Amino acid sequence: MDASHDPATADQLAALLRWYGEMGVDAVVDETPHDRFAAPPPPPAVLVAPSAVPGAPVAARVATVGDSRPTRSSPAPDGRGRPPLPGFVPAATPRPLDAAALSTDAAVLSAREAAARAGSLDELRAALERFEGCGLKNTASRLVFADGDPTATVMLVGEAPGGDEDRSGVPFVGKAGQLLDRMLAAIGLERAHVYVANVVPWRPPGNRTPSPQEVAVCLPFISRQIALAAPSILVPLGGSATQALLGTKEGMLRARGKWADYAGEGRTIPALPMLHPAYLLRQPAHKKLAWRDLKALQRALADSAAPSRPLG
Ligand code: URA
């Protein structure tokens, strides 16, 4: 009998899965574990064709990729086996870390190109669906693009979707999202009358904070999304979104509630960073700070409605 049909085993498996989930291991990434801290393997040995250095002893015909010493037995830079010019130092082979940095740069470049080509929010969503430069796409269930009214005056931008958002495809629907709805309602705003998105549109496994590389790769898309939605007021929610969008290094307790300029594509948008609702769930005493910021947002909206003081 299949072990999973044995009730005791099935219960144990279910308990094990629950435990994994609680520990944050909630995405299947591969069949076998990878030790990311393991020392990189030694660079592969390259056999120099015996014809390259006639008469050289066999041991001298084995060179190592990235060996920077200009020995006579090193392969020539053009790979055709000619001895190197005197003083020639071959470029070192990139180590794994360099390779990762290079691939992030390439992914950022490709994200910029894809985002810039999108002439509408629908095209941007489609571009994100096609984009393969962010590894989070492999572990997330789906893209979480946006919710609310894309023509709204206020656009709120969070960090990244969580589990509830990953399941539903809609940003801010879990506990933090429900608190956000109550916060907005407290100043007379409904979800349907604001536009909501995230810096990173795929859920990081275990709800971890997106890495700086993941944020860098996704930034061109959220920047384009802001440009296309063209809100009059931008509200970054939490430290990640505030740092990514406003380029500040300030801690959130300092940055919150202070109007800043978001330098968008050809247009500056007033931005009011606010504490993330997930943070407020953990630190309810700071809700009073969030209330101050909500009142500031409400005042700005009232001012922008007055014909003499348009925003943006
Ligand atoms: N937290 C976020 O930053 N975004 C969401 O969509 C949900 C939780």
mmCIF file of C-alpha atoms and ligand atoms in Angstrom:
data_model
loop_
_atom_site.group_PDB
_atom_site.id
_atom_site.type_symbol
_atom_site.label_atom_id
_atom_site.label_comp_id
_atom_site.label_asym_id
_atom_site.label_seq_id
_atom_site.Cartn_x
_atom_site.Cartn_y
_atom_site.Cartn_z
ATOM 1 C CA MET A 1 0.000 0.000 0.000
ATOM 2 C CA ASP A 2 1.140 3.530 -0.763
ATOM 3 C CA ALA A 3 2.494 4.949 2.530
ATOM 4 C CA SER A 4 0.385 8.116 2.213
ATOM 5 C CA HIS A 5 -2.808 5.959 2.370
ATOM 6 C CA ASP A 6 -1.856 4.607 5.763
ATOM 7 C CA PRO A 7 -3.850 6.903 8.147
ATOM 8 C CA ALA A 8 -1.057 7.035 10.714
ATOM 9 C CA THR A 9 1.495 7.888 8.066
ATOM 10 C CA ALA A 10 -0.858 10.357 6.378
ATOM 11 C CA ASP A 11 -1.409 12.137 9.715
ATOM 12 C CA GLN A 12 2.306 12.189 10.350
ATOM 13 C CA LEU A 13 2.979 13.540 6.866
ATOM 14 C CA ALA A 14 0.324 16.215 7.309
ATOM 15 C CA ALA A 15 1.843 17.172 10.687
ATOM 16 C CA LEU A 16 5.294 17.313 9.107
ATOM 17 C CA LEU A 17 4.025 19.561 6.304
ATOM 18 C CA ARG A 18 2.317 21.840 8.854
ATOM 19 C CA TRP A 19 5.555 22.031 10.828
ATOM 20 C CA TYR A 20 7.525 22.867 7.677
ATOM 21 C CA GLY A 21 4.988 25.595 6.886
ATOM 22 C CA GLU A 22 5.234 27.077 10.363
ATOM 23 C CA MET A 23 9.027 27.086 10.065
ATOM 24 C CA GLY A 24 8.708 29.037 6.822
ATOM 25 C CA VAL A 25 9.561 26.118 4.532
ATOM 26 C CA ASP A 26 6.500 26.414 2.343
ATOM 27 C CA ALA A 27 7.777 26.250 -1.215
ATOM 28 C CA VAL A 28 9.207 23.326 -3.112
ATOM 29 C CA VAL A 29 12.256 24.658 -4.897
ATOM 30 C CA ASP A 30 14.098 21.507 -5.942
ATOM 31 C CA GLU A 31 14.321 17.758 -5.383
ATOM 32 C CA THR A 32 17.546 17.927 -3.387
ATOM 33 C CA PRO A 33 18.825 20.503 -0.876
ATOM 34 C CA HIS A 34 21.554 22.954 -1.891
ATOM 35 C CA ASP A 35 24.222 24.155 0.516
ATOM 36 C CA ARG A 36 24.514 27.805 -0.522
ATOM 37 C CA PHE A 37 27.315 28.333 2.000
ATOM 38 C CA ALA A 38 29.515 25.582 0.595
ATOM 39 C CA ALA A 39 32.871 26.694 -0.816
ATOM 40 C CA PRO A 40 32.687 26.993 -4.604
ATOM 41 C CA PRO A 41 34.116 23.987 -6.434
ATOM 42 C CA PRO A 42 37.650 24.392 -7.757
ATOM 43 C CA PRO A 43 37.734 25.747 -11.287
ATOM 44 C CA PRO A 44 37.797 22.996 -13.889
ATOM 45 C CA ALA A 45 41.126 21.877 -15.233
ATOM 46 C CA VAL A 46 41.583 22.554 -18.913
ATOM 47 C CA LEU A 47 43.722 20.232 -20.907
ATOM 48 C CA VAL A 48 45.998 22.124 -23.228
ATOM 49 C CA ALA A 49 46.242 20.287 -26.497
ATOM 50 C CA PRO A 50 49.632 18.556 -26.572
ATOM 51 C CA SER A 51 50.308 20.244 -29.892
ATOM 52 C CA ALA A 52 50.184 23.667 -28.202
ATOM 53 C CA VAL A 53 53.527 23.328 -26.474
ATOM 54 C CA PRO A 54 55.543 20.681 -28.216
ATOM 55 C CA GLY A 55 57.638 18.666 -25.866
ATOM 56 C CA ALA A 56 56.196 20.122 -22.689
ATOM 57 C CA PRO A 57 55.861 17.604 -19.865
ATOM 58 C CA VAL A 58 52.325 16.275 -19.427
ATOM 59 C CA ALA A 59 51.921 17.924 -15.988
ATOM 60 C CA ALA A 60 52.638 21.348 -17.519
ATOM 61 C CA ARG A 61 49.919 20.841 -20.109
ATOM 62 C CA VAL A 62 47.202 20.994 -17.455
ATOM 63 C CA ALA A 63 46.145 24.583 -16.813
ATOM 64 C CA THR A 64 43.375 25.876 -14.635
ATOM 65 C CA VAL A 65 40.717 28.229 -15.881
ATOM 66 C CA GLY A 66 41.336 31.602 -14.266
ATOM 67 C CA ASP A 67 44.966 30.894 -13.492
ATOM 68 C CA SER A 68 46.321 34.396 -13.925
ATOM 69 C CA ARG A 69 50.003 33.557 -14.191
ATOM 70 C CA PRO A 70 51.254 34.115 -17.737
ATOM 71 C CA THR A 71 52.980 30.782 -18.121
ATOM 72 C CA ARG A 72 54.046 29.518 -21.484
ATOM 73 C CA SER A 73 51.678 26.616 -21.177
ATOM 74 C CA SER A 74 48.573 28.807 -20.533
ATOM 75 C CA PRO A 75 46.022 28.784 -23.345
ATOM 76 C CA ALA A 76 46.084 31.924 -25.470
ATOM 77 C CA PRO A 77 43.252 34.470 -24.935
ATOM 78 C CA ASP A 78 41.796 33.614 -28.319
ATOM 79 C CA GLY A 79 41.660 29.973 -27.258
ATOM 80 C CA ARG A 80 43.697 28.803 -30.244
ATOM 81 C CA GLY A 81 46.618 27.532 -28.204
ATOM 82 C CA ARG A 82 49.171 30.206 -29.086
ATOM 83 C CA PRO A 83 51.490 31.146 -26.204
ATOM 84 C CA PRO A 84 50.479 34.413 -24.532
ATOM 85 C CA LEU A 85 52.213 37.689 -25.285
ATOM 86 C CA PRO A 86 54.827 38.674 -22.704
ATOM 87 C CA GLY A 87 53.176 40.389 -19.750
ATOM 88 C CA PHE A 88 49.692 39.231 -20.762
ATOM 89 C CA VAL A 89 47.524 38.548 -17.719
ATOM 90 C CA PRO A 90 44.365 36.610 -18.553
ATOM 91 C CA ALA A 91 41.201 37.908 -16.887
ATOM 92 C CA ALA A 92 40.265 35.837 -13.867
ATOM 93 C CA THR A 93 37.227 33.617 -14.352
ATOM 94 C CA PRO A 94 34.302 35.173 -12.460
ATOM 95 C CA ARG A 95 33.696 33.528 -9.123
ATOM 96 C CA PRO A 96 30.096 32.428 -8.404
ATOM 97 C CA LEU A 97 29.390 35.711 -6.607
ATOM 98 C CA ASP A 98 30.585 37.769 -9.583
ATOM 99 C CA ALA A 99 28.470 35.615 -11.844
ATOM 100 C CA ALA A 100 25.414 36.280 -9.670
ATOM 101 C CA ALA A 101 26.082 40.030 -9.782
ATOM 102 C CA LEU A 102 26.459 39.873 -13.547
ATOM 103 C CA SER A 103 23.205 38.031 -13.967
ATOM 104 C CA THR A 104 21.402 40.554 -11.728
ATOM 105 C CA ASP A 105 22.714 43.358 -13.931
ATOM 106 C CA ALA A 106 21.506 41.529 -17.023
ATOM 107 C CA ALA A 107 18.099 40.915 -15.419
ATOM 108 C CA VAL A 108 17.781 44.591 -14.419
ATOM 109 C CA LEU A 109 18.605 45.597 -17.979
ATOM 110 C CA SER A 110 16.060 43.234 -19.428
ATOM 111 C CA ALA A 111 13.454 44.409 -16.848
ATOM 112 C CA ARG A 112 14.083 48.032 -17.860
ATOM 113 C CA GLU A 113 13.613 47.220 -21.521
ATOM 114 C CA ALA A 114 10.456 45.161 -20.940
ATOM 115 C CA ALA A 115 8.929 47.783 -18.620
ATOM 116 C CA ALA A 116 9.745 50.682 -20.961
ATOM 117 C CA ARG A 117 8.008 48.929 -23.867
ATOM 118 C CA ALA A 118 4.737 48.652 -21.913
ATOM 119 C CA GLY A 119 2.402 51.417 -23.029
ATOM 120 C CA SER A 120 -0.448 50.501 -20.702
ATOM 121 C CA LEU A 121 -0.993 48.734 -17.393
ATOM 122 C CA ASP A 122 -2.357 45.695 -19.252
ATOM 123 C CA GLU A 123 0.800 45.543 -21.348
ATOM 124 C CA LEU A 124 2.886 45.908 -18.201
ATOM 125 C CA ARG A 125 1.066 43.020 -16.543
ATOM 126 C CA ALA A 126 1.610 40.919 -19.673
ATOM 127 C CA ALA A 127 5.300 41.885 -19.713
ATOM 128 C CA LEU A 128 5.623 40.742 -16.093
ATOM 129 C CA GLU A 129 3.881 37.457 -16.902
ATOM 130 C CA ARG A 130 6.501 36.853 -19.603
ATOM 131 C CA PHE A 131 9.504 38.087 -17.598
ATOM 132 C CA GLU A 132 11.930 35.355 -16.485
ATOM 133 C CA GLY A 133 14.566 37.504 -14.758
ATOM 134 C CA CYS A 134 13.321 37.133 -11.174
ATOM 135 C CA GLY A 135 13.717 33.764 -9.451
ATOM 136 C CA LEU A 136 10.768 34.486 -7.144
ATOM 137 C CA LYS A 137 8.491 33.719 -10.066
ATOM 138 C CA ASN A 138 9.562 30.067 -9.805
ATOM 139 C CA THR A 139 8.405 29.634 -6.227
ATOM 140 C CA ALA A 140 5.344 31.904 -6.250
ATOM 141 C CA SER A 141 1.983 30.510 -7.363
ATOM 142 C CA ARG A 142 1.137 33.534 -9.458
ATOM 143 C CA LEU A 143 1.782 37.169 -10.245
ATOM 144 C CA VAL A 144 0.163 39.646 -7.841
ATOM 145 C CA PHE A 145 -0.139 42.768 -9.951
ATOM 146 C CA ALA A 146 -2.516 45.305 -8.424
ATOM 147 C CA ASP A 147 -5.921 46.031 -6.972
ATOM 148 C CA GLY A 148 -8.271 48.989 -6.830
ATOM 149 C CA ASP A 149 -8.715 51.826 -9.267
ATOM 150 C CA PRO A 150 -5.700 52.483 -11.539
ATOM 151 C CA THR A 151 -6.970 56.036 -12.124
ATOM 152 C CA ALA A 152 -7.127 56.800 -8.377
ATOM 153 C CA THR A 153 -5.508 59.893 -6.844
ATOM 154 C CA VAL A 154 -3.690 57.750 -4.256
ATOM 155 C CA MET A 155 -1.445 54.793 -5.033
ATOM 156 C CA LEU A 156 -0.170 52.628 -2.173
ATOM 157 C CA VAL A 157 2.854 50.390 -2.702
ATOM 158 C CA GLY A 158 3.805 47.566 -0.330
ATOM 159 C CA GLU A 159 6.808 45.263 -0.212
ATOM 160 C CA ALA A 160 5.726 41.919 -1.686
ATOM 161 C CA PRO A 161 2.740 39.581 -1.555
ATOM 162 C CA GLY A 162 2.297 37.150 1.339
ATOM 163 C CA GLY A 163 0.630 33.740 1.351
ATOM 164 C CA ASP A 164 -2.972 35.000 1.079
ATOM 165 C CA GLU A 165 -2.053 37.303 -1.789
ATOM 166 C CA ASP A 166 -0.130 34.498 -3.510
ATOM 167 C CA ARG A 167 -3.218 32.291 -3.350
ATOM 168 C CA SER A 168 -5.672 34.965 -4.507
ATOM 169 C CA GLY A 169 -3.495 37.010 -6.879
ATOM 170 C CA VAL A 170 -4.688 40.211 -5.153
ATOM 171 C CA PRO A 171 -2.403 42.445 -3.053
ATOM 172 C CA PHE A 172 -3.152 43.154 0.602
ATOM 173 C CA VAL A 173 -5.973 40.691 1.250
ATOM 174 C CA GLY A 174 -4.520 38.941 4.328
ATOM 175 C CA LYS A 175 -4.538 40.247 7.920
ATOM 176 C CA ALA A 176 -2.278 43.185 7.016
ATOM 177 C CA GLY A 177 -4.506 44.004 4.055
ATOM 178 C CA GLN A 178 -7.607 43.932 6.210
ATOM 179 C CA LEU A 179 -5.961 46.363 8.614
ATOM 180 C CA LEU A 180 -5.011 48.543 5.638
ATOM 181 C CA ASP A 181 -8.661 48.608 4.555
ATOM 182 C CA ARG A 182 -9.689 49.725 8.061
ATOM 183 C CA MET A 183 -6.979 52.395 8.093
ATOM 184 C CA LEU A 184 -8.173 53.772 4.763
ATOM 185 C CA ALA A 185 -11.806 53.616 5.874
ATOM 186 C CA ALA A 186 -10.891 55.717 8.923
ATOM 187 C CA ILE A 187 -10.196 58.654 6.585
ATOM 188 C CA GLY A 188 -13.082 57.911 4.263
ATOM 189 C CA LEU A 189 -11.140 56.028 1.580
ATOM 190 C CA GLU A 190 -12.264 52.720 0.132
ATOM 191 C CA ARG A 191 -10.043 50.111 -1.447
ATOM 192 C CA ALA A 192 -11.992 50.518 -4.678
ATOM 193 C CA HIS A 193 -10.985 54.205 -4.755
ATOM 194 C CA VAL A 194 -7.236 53.782 -4.310
ATOM 195 C CA TYR A 195 -4.704 51.815 -6.367
ATOM 196 C CA VAL A 196 -2.615 49.177 -4.548
ATOM 197 C CA ALA A 197 0.504 47.310 -5.729
ATOM 198 C CA ASN A 198 3.826 45.977 -4.439
ATOM 199 C CA VAL A 199 7.472 46.657 -5.287
ATOM 200 C CA VAL A 200 7.939 42.915 -5.839
ATOM 201 C CA PRO A 201 4.923 41.224 -7.458
ATOM 202 C CA TRP A 202 5.821 37.612 -6.545
ATOM 203 C CA ARG A 203 5.733 36.150 -3.076
ATOM 204 C CA PRO A 204 9.171 35.458 -1.565
ATOM 205 C CA PRO A 205 9.205 31.898 -0.113
ATOM 206 C CA GLY A 206 8.317 31.824 3.558
ATOM 207 C CA ASN A 207 7.387 35.524 3.355
ATOM 208 C CA ARG A 208 11.019 36.505 3.709
ATOM 209 C CA THR A 209 12.061 40.053 2.871
ATOM 210 C CA PRO A 210 12.932 40.313 -0.832
ATOM 211 C CA SER A 211 16.688 40.505 -1.392
ATOM 212 C CA PRO A 212 18.242 43.757 -2.702
ATOM 213 C CA GLN A 213 18.809 41.948 -6.023
ATOM 214 C CA GLU A 214 15.156 40.928 -6.278
ATOM 215 C CA VAL A 215 14.080 44.477 -5.499
ATOM 216 C CA ALA A 216 16.513 45.877 -8.088
ATOM 217 C CA VAL A 217 15.170 43.540 -10.776
ATOM 218 C CA CYS A 218 11.526 44.373 -10.011
ATOM 219 C CA LEU A 219 12.053 48.124 -9.590
ATOM 220 C CA PRO A 220 11.746 49.041 -13.302
ATOM 221 C CA PHE A 221 8.314 47.388 -13.375
ATOM 222 C CA ILE A 222 6.860 49.134 -10.329
ATOM 223 C CA SER A 223 8.372 52.417 -11.544
ATOM 224 C CA ARG A 224 6.596 51.967 -14.876
ATOM 225 C CA GLN A 225 3.408 50.955 -13.070
ATOM 226 C CA ILE A 226 3.514 54.196 -11.076
ATOM 227 C CA ALA A 227 4.215 56.190 -14.247
ATOM 228 C CA LEU A 228 1.297 54.585 -16.096
ATOM 229 C CA ALA A 229 -1.143 54.904 -13.182
ATOM 230 C CA ALA A 230 0.058 58.483 -12.622
ATOM 231 C CA PRO A 231 -1.324 58.992 -9.104
ATOM 232 C CA SER A 232 -1.268 62.444 -7.492
ATOM 233 C CA ILE A 233 -0.020 60.996 -4.200
ATOM 234 C CA LEU A 234 2.191 57.961 -3.640
ATOM 235 C CA VAL A 235 2.158 56.101 -0.323
ATOM 236 C CA PRO A 236 5.049 53.647 0.152
ATOM 237 C CA LEU A 237 4.097 51.222 2.918
ATOM 238 C CA GLY A 238 6.979 50.108 5.127
ATOM 239 C CA GLY A 239 10.740 50.288 4.944
ATOM 240 C CA SER A 240 11.365 48.177 1.830
ATOM 241 C CA ALA A 241 8.986 50.143 -0.364
ATOM 242 C CA THR A 242 10.127 53.475 1.068
ATOM 243 C CA GLN A 243 13.795 52.715 0.494
ATOM 244 C CA ALA A 244 13.222 51.252 -2.957
ATOM 245 C CA LEU A 245 11.001 54.078 -4.219
ATOM 246 C CA LEU A 246 12.482 57.087 -2.455
ATOM 247 C CA GLY A 247 16.082 55.915 -2.305
ATOM 248 C CA THR A 248 16.325 56.848 1.360
ATOM 249 C CA LYS A 249 18.364 54.905 3.898
ATOM 250 C CA GLU A 250 16.413 56.419 6.805
ATOM 251 C CA GLY A 251 14.706 54.041 9.206
ATOM 252 C CA MET A 252 10.949 53.876 8.869
ATOM 253 C CA LEU A 253 10.241 55.510 12.223
ATOM 254 C CA ARG A 254 12.071 58.579 10.924
ATOM 255 C CA ALA A 255 10.886 58.495 7.322
ATOM 256 C CA ARG A 256 7.185 57.929 8.055
ATOM 257 C CA GLY A 257 4.855 60.878 7.856
ATOM 258 C CA LYS A 258 7.424 63.106 6.111
ATOM 259 C CA TRP A 259 6.445 64.263 2.635
ATOM 260 C CA ALA A 260 9.105 63.467 0.070
ATOM 261 C CA ASP A 261 9.438 63.730 -3.694
ATOM 262 C CA TYR A 262 9.184 60.565 -5.715
ATOM 263 C CA ALA A 263 11.180 61.159 -8.891
ATOM 264 C CA GLY A 264 9.069 59.339 -11.447
ATOM 265 C CA GLU A 265 9.492 59.051 -15.183
ATOM 266 C CA GLY A 266 9.483 62.715 -16.189
ATOM 267 C CA ARG A 267 7.317 63.693 -13.258
ATOM 268 C CA THR A 268 7.735 64.233 -9.533
ATOM 269 C CA ILE A 269 4.989 62.873 -7.303
ATOM 270 C CA PRO A 270 4.492 63.841 -3.641
ATOM 271 C CA ALA A 271 5.051 60.758 -1.502
ATOM 272 C CA LEU A 272 4.043 60.080 2.084
ATOM 273 C CA PRO A 273 5.727 56.991 3.569
ATOM 274 C CA MET A 274 3.647 55.162 6.159
ATOM 275 C CA LEU A 275 4.247 52.298 8.556
ATOM 276 C CA HIS A 276 3.409 48.934 7.034
ATOM 277 C CA PRO A 277 0.153 47.455 8.385
ATOM 278 C CA ALA A 278 1.950 44.136 9.071
ATOM 279 C CA TYR A 279 4.334 46.090 11.323
ATOM 280 C CA LEU A 280 1.359 47.730 13.045
ATOM 281 C CA LEU A 281 -0.103 44.281 13.749
ATOM 282 C CA ARG A 282 3.126 43.449 15.591
ATOM 283 C CA GLN A 283 3.513 46.888 17.198
ATOM 284 C CA PRO A 284 -0.038 48.106 17.859
ATOM 285 C CA ALA A 285 1.295 50.924 20.072
ATOM 286 C CA HIS A 286 2.562 52.575 16.875
ATOM 287 C CA LYS A 287 -0.921 52.805 15.406
ATOM 288 C CA LYS A 288 -1.093 56.317 16.822
ATOM 289 C CA LEU A 289 1.779 57.271 14.487
ATOM 290 C CA ALA A 290 -0.079 55.705 11.569
ATOM 291 C CA TRP A 291 -3.156 57.704 12.528
ATOM 292 C CA ARG A 292 -1.159 60.956 12.329
ATOM 293 C CA ASP A 293 0.044 59.983 8.866
ATOM 294 C CA LEU A 294 -3.435 59.050 7.715
ATOM 295 C CA LYS A 295 -4.679 62.471 8.855
ATOM 296 C CA ALA A 296 -1.839 64.094 6.867
ATOM 297 C CA LEU A 297 -2.953 62.125 3.807
ATOM 298 C CA GLN A 298 -6.533 63.162 4.389
ATOM 299 C CA ARG A 299 -5.533 66.837 4.626
ATOM 300 C CA ALA A 300 -3.518 66.594 1.405
ATOM 301 C CA LEU A 301 -6.487 65.050 -0.355
ATOM 302 C CA ALA A 302 -8.787 67.781 0.919
ATOM 303 C CA ASP A 303 -6.287 70.423 -0.243
ATOM 304 C CA SER A 304 -5.945 68.800 -3.657
ATOM 305 C CA ALA A 305 -9.720 68.890 -4.014
ATOM 306 C CA ALA A 306 -9.655 72.657 -3.424
ATOM 307 C CA PRO A 307 -9.401 74.325 -6.851
ATOM 308 C CA SER A 308 -6.702 76.787 -5.749
ATOM 309 C CA ARG A 309 -4.164 74.140 -4.635
ATOM 310 C CA PRO A 310 -3.866 71.286 -7.097
ATOM 311 C CA LEU A 311 -1.373 68.520 -6.231
ATOM 312 C CA GLY A 312 1.175 66.944 -8.486
HETATM 313 N N1 URA B 1 2.409 42.818 2.556
HETATM 314 C C1 URA B 1 2.753 43.542 1.473
HETATM 315 O O1 URA B 1 3.702 44.315 1.494
HETATM 316 N N2 URA B 1 2.033 43.386 0.365
HETATM 317 C C2 URA B 1 0.982 42.581 0.285
HETATM 318 O O2 URA B 1 0.377 42.502 -0.780
HETATM 319 C C3 URA B 1 0.631 41.843 1.427
HETATM 320 C C4 URA B 1 1.360 41.971 2.556
#
